[in-house]
Coordinates of N, CA, C and O in Angstrom, one line a residue:
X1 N 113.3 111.4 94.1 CA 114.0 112.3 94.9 C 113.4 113.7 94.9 O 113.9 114.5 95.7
X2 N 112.3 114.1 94.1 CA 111.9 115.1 93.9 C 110.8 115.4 95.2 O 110.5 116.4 95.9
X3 N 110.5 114.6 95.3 CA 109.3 114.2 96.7 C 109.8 115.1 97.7 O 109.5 116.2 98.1
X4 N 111.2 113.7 98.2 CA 112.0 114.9 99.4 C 112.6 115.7 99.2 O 113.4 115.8 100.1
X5 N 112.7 116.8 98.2 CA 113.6 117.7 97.4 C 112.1 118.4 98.1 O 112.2 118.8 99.2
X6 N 111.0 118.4 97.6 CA 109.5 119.0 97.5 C 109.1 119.3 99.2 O 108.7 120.3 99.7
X7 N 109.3 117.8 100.0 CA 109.0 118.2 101.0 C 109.8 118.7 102.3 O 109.4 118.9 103.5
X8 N 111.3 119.1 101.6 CA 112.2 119.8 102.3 C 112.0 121.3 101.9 O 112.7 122.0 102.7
X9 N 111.7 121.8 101.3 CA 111.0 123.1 100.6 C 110.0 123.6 101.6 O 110.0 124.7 102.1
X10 N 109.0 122.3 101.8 CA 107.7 123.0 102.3 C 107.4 123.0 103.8 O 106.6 123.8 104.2
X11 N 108.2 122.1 104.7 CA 108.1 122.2 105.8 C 109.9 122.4 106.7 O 109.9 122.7 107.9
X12 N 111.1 122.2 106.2 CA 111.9 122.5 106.3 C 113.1 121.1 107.0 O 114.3 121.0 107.0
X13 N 111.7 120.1 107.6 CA 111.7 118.9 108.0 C 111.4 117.7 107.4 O 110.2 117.4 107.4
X14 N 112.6 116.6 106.6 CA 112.0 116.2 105.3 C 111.8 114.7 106.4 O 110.7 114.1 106.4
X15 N 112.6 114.3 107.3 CA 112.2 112.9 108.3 C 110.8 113.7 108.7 O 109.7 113.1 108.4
X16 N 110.8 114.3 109.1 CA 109.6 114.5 110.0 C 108.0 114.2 109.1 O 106.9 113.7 109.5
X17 N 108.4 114.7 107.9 CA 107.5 114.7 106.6 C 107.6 113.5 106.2 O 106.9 113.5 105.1
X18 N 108.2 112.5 106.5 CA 108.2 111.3 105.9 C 108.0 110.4 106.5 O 107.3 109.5 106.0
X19 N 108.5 110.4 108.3 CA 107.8 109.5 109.6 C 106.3 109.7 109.0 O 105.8 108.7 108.5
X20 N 105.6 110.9 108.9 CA 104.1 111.3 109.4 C 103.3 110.3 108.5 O 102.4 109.5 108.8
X21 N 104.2 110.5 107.2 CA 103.4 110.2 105.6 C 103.4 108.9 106.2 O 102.3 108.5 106.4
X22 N 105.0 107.7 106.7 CA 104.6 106.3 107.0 C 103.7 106.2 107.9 O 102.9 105.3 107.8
X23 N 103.7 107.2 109.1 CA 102.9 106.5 109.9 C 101.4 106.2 109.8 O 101.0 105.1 110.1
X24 N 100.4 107.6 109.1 CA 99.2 107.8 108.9 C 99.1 106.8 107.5 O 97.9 106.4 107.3
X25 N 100.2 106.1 106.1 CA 99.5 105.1 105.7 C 99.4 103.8 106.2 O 98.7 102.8 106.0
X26 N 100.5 104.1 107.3 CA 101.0 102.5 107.9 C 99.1 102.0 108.5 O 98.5 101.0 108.2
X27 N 98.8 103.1 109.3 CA 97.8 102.8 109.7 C 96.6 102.5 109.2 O 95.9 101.5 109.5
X28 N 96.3 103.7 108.0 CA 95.4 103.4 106.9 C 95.7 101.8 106.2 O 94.7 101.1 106.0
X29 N 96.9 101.3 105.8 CA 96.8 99.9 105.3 C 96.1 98.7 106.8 O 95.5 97.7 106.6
X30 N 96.5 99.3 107.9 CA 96.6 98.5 108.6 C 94.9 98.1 108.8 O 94.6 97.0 109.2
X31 N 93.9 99.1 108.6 CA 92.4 99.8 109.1 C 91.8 98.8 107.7 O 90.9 97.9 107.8
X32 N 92.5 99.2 106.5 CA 91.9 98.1 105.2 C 92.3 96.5 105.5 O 91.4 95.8 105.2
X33 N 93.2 96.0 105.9 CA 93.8 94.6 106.2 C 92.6 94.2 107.1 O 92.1 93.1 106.9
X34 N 92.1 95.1 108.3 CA 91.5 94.4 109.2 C 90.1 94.2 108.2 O 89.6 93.1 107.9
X35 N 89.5 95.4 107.7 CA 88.5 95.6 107.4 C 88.1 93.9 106.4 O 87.2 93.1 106.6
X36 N 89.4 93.9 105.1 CA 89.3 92.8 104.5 C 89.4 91.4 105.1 O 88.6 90.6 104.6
X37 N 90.0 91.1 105.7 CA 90.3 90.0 106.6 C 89.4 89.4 107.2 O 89.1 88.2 107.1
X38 N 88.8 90.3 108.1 CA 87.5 90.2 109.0 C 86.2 89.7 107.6 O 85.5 88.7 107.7
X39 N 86.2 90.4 106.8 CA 85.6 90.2 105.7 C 85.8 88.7 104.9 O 84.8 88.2 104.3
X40 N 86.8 88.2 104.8 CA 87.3 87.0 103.9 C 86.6 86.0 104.9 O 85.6 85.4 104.7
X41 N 87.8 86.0 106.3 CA 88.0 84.9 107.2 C 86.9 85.0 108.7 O 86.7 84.4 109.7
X42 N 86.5 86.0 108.3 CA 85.3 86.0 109.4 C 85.9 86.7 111.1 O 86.3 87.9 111.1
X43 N 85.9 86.1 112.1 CA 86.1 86.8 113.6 C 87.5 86.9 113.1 O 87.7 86.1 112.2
X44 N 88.7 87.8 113.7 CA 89.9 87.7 113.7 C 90.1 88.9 114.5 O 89.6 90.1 114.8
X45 N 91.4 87.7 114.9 CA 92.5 89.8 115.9 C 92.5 90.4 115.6 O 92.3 90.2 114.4
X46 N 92.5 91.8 115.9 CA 92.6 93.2 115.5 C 94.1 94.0 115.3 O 94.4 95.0 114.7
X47 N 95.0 92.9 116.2 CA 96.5 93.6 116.4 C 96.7 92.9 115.3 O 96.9 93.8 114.5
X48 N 96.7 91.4 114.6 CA 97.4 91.4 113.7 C 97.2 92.1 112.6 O 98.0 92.1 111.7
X49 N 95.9 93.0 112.5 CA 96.4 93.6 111.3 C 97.1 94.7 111.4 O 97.2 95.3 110.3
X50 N 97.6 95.3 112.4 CA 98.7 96.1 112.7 C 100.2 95.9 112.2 O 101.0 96.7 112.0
X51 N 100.2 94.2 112.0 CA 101.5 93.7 111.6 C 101.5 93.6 110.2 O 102.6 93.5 109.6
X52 N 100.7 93.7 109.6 CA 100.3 93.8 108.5 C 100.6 95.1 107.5 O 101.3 95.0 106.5
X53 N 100.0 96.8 107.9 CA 99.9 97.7 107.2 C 101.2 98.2 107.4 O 101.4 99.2 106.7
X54 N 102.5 97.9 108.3 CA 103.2 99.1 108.1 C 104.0 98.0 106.8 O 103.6 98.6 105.7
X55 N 104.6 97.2 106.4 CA 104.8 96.8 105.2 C 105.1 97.3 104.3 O 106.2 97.9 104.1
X56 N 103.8 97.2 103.6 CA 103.6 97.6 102.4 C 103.8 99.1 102.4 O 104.5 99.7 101.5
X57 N 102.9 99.9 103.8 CA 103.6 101.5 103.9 C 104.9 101.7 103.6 O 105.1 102.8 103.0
X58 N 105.7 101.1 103.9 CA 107.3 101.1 104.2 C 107.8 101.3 102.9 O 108.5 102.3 102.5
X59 N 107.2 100.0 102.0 CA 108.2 100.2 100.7 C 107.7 101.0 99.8 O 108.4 101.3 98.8
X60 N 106.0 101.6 100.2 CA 105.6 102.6 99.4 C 105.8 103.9 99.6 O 105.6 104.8 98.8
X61 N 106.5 104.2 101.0 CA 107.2 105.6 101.3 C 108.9 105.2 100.5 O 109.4 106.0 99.7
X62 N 109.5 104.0 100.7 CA 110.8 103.9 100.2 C 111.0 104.2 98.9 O 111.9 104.9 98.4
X63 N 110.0 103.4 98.0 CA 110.0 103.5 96.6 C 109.8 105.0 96.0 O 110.3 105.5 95.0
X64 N 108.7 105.7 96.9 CA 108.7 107.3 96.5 C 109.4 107.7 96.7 O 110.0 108.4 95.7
X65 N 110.0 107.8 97.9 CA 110.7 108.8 98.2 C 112.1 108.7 97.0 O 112.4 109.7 96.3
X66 N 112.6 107.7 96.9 CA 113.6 107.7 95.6 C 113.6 107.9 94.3 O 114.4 108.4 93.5
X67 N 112.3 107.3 94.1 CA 112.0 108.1 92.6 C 111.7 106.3 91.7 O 111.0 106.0 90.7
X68 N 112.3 105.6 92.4 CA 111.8 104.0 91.9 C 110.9 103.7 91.2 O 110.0 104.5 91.2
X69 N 110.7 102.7 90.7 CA 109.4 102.3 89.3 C 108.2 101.9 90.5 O 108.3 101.1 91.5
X70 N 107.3 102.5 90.3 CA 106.5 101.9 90.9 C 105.4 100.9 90.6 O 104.3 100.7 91.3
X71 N 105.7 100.4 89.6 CA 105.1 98.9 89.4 C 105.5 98.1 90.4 O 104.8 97.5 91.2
X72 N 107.4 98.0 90.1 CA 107.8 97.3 91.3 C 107.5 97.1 92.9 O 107.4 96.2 93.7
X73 N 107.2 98.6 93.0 CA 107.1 99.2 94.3 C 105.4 97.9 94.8 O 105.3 97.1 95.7
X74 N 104.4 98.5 93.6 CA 103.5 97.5 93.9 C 103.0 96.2 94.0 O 102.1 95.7 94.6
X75 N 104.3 95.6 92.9 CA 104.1 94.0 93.0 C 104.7 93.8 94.6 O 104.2 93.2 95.5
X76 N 106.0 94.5 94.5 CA 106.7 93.9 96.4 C 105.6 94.2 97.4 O 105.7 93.3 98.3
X77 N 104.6 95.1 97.5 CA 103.6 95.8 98.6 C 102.6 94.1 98.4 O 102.3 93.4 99.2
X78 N 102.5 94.1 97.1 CA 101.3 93.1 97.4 C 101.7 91.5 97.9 O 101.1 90.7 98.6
X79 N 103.1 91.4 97.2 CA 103.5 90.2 97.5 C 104.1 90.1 99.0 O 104.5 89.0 99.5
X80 N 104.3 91.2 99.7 CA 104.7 91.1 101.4 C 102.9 91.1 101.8 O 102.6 90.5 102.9
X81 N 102.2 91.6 101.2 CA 101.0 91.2 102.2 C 100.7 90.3 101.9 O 100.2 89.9 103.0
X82 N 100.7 89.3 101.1 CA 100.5 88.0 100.6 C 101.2 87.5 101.8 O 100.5 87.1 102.8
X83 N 102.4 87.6 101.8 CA 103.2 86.8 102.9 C 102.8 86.9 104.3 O 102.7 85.9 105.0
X84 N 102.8 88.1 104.6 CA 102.1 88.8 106.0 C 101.0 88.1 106.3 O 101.0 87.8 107.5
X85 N 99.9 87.6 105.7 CA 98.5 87.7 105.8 C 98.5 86.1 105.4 O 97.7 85.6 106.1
X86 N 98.9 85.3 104.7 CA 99.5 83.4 104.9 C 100.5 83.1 106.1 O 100.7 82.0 106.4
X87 N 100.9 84.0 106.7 CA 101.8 83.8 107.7 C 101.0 84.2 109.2 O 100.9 83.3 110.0
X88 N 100.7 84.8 109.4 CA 99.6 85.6 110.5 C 98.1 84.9 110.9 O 97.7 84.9 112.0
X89 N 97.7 84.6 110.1 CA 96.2 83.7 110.3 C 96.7 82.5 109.5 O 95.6 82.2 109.1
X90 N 97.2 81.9 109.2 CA 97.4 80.4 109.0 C 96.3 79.8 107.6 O 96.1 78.6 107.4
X91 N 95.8 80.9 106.8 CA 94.7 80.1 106.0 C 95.5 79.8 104.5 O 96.4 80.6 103.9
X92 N 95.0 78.5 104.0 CA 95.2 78.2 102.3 C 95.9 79.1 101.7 O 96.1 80.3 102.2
X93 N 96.5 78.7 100.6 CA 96.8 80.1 99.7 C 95.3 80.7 98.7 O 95.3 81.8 98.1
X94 N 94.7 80.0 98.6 CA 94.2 80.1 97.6 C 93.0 81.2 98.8 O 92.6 82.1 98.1
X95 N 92.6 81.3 99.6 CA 91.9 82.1 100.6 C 92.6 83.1 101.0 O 91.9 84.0 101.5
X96 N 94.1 83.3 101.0 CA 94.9 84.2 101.1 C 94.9 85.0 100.4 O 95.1 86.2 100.8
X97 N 94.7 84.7 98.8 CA 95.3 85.3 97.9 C 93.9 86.4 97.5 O 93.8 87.5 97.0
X98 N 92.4 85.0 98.0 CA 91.4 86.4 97.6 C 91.5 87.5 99.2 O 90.9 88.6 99.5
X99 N 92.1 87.1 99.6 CA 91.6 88.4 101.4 C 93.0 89.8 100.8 O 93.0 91.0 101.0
X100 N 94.2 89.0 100.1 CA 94.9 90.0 99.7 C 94.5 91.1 98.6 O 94.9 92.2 98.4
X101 N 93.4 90.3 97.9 CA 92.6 90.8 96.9 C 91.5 92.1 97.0 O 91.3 93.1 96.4
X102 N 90.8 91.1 98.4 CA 89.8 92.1 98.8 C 90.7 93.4 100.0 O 90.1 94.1 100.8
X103 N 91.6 93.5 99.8 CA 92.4 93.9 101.0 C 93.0 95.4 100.0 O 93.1 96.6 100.4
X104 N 93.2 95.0 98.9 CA 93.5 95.6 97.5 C 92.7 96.9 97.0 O 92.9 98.1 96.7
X105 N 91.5 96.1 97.0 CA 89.9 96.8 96.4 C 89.1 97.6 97.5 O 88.4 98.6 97.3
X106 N 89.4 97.0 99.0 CA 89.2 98.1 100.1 C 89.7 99.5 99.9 O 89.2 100.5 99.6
X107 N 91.4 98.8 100.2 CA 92.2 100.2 100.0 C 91.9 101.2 99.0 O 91.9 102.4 99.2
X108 N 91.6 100.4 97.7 CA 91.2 101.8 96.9 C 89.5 102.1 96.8 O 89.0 102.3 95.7
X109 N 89.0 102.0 97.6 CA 88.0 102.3 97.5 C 88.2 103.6 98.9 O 88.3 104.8 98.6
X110 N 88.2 103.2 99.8 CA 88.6 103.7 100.8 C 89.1 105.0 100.4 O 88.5 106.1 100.6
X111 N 90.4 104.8 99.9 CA 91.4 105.9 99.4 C 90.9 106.7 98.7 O 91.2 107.9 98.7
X112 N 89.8 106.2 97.8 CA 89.1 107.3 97.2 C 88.0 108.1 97.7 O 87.7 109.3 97.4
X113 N 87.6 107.3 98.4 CA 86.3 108.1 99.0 C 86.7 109.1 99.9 O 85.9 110.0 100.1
X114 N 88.1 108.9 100.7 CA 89.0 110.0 101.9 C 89.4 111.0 100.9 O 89.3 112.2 101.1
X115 N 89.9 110.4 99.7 CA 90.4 111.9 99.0 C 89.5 112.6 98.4 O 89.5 113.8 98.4
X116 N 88.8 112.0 97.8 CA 87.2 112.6 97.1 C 86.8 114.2 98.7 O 86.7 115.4 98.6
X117 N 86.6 113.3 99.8 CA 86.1 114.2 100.8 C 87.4 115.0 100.9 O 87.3 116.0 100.3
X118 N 88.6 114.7 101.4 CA 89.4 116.2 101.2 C 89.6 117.2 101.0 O 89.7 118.2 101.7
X119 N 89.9 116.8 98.8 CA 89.8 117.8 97.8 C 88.3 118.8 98.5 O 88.4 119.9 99.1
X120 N 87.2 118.3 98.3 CA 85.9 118.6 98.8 C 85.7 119.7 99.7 O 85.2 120.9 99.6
X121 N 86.5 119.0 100.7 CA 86.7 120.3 102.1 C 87.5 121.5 102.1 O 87.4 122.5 102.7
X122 N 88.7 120.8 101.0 CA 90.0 122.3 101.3 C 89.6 123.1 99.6 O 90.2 124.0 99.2
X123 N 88.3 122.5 98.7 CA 87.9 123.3 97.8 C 86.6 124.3 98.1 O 86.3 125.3 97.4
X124 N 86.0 124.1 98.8 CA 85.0 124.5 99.7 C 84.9 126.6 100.3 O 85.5 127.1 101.2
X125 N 84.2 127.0 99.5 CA 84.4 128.7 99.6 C 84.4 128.6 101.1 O 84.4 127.5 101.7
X126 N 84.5 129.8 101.7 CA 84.4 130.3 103.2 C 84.0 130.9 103.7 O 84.2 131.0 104.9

């Protein structure tokens, strides 16, 4: 609760602050799904991985925003992409379960390298 306590303080607009945050991860999960997928399973759609990133976004804005455990928050994120991603391309579980994997190891790689450059830019004299 402190989050939107925090980001009602700073912009005065805590939905508006909280649409943005889902929308911009929704899409970032959605950019690592394809990235991994295409990676696992070779040629694939591009919209389905659209169906894919807001998900896991969803319950990871829900779980913050309330203050919830977030272990849980991450077993539910990984286990709806599990489902999303065996339901959507039709492959094995056991092919599922590595593309949810590498889908995992994207994200935080990714994630680090965008925030690494961030910090970087808004630390940067002028």
């Amino acid at each position: 609760m402190d989050a939107l306590i925090l980001q009602t303080a700073a912009s005065g607009a805590p939905v508006t602050a909280v649409a943005g945050t889902f929308a911009l991860f929704a899409l970032f999960l959605s950019l690592t799904a394809h990235i991994a997928v295409r990676n696992v399973f070779g040629d694939v759609e591009r919209k389905k991985a659209f169906a894919v990133g807001p998900v896991p976004a969803a319950i990871a804005v829900v779980f913050t925003s309330f203050g919830w455990n977030s272990f849980v928050a991450l077993a539910l994120a990984i286990g709806s992409d599990f489902v999303l991603v065996k339901y959507l391309y039709g492959r094995s579980t056991r092919l599922t379960a590595y593309a949810v994997f590498i889908h995992f190891v994207v994200t935080i790689i990714l994630g680090v390298i965008l925030f690494g450059l961030l910090v970087l830019l808004t630390s940067a004299p002028i």
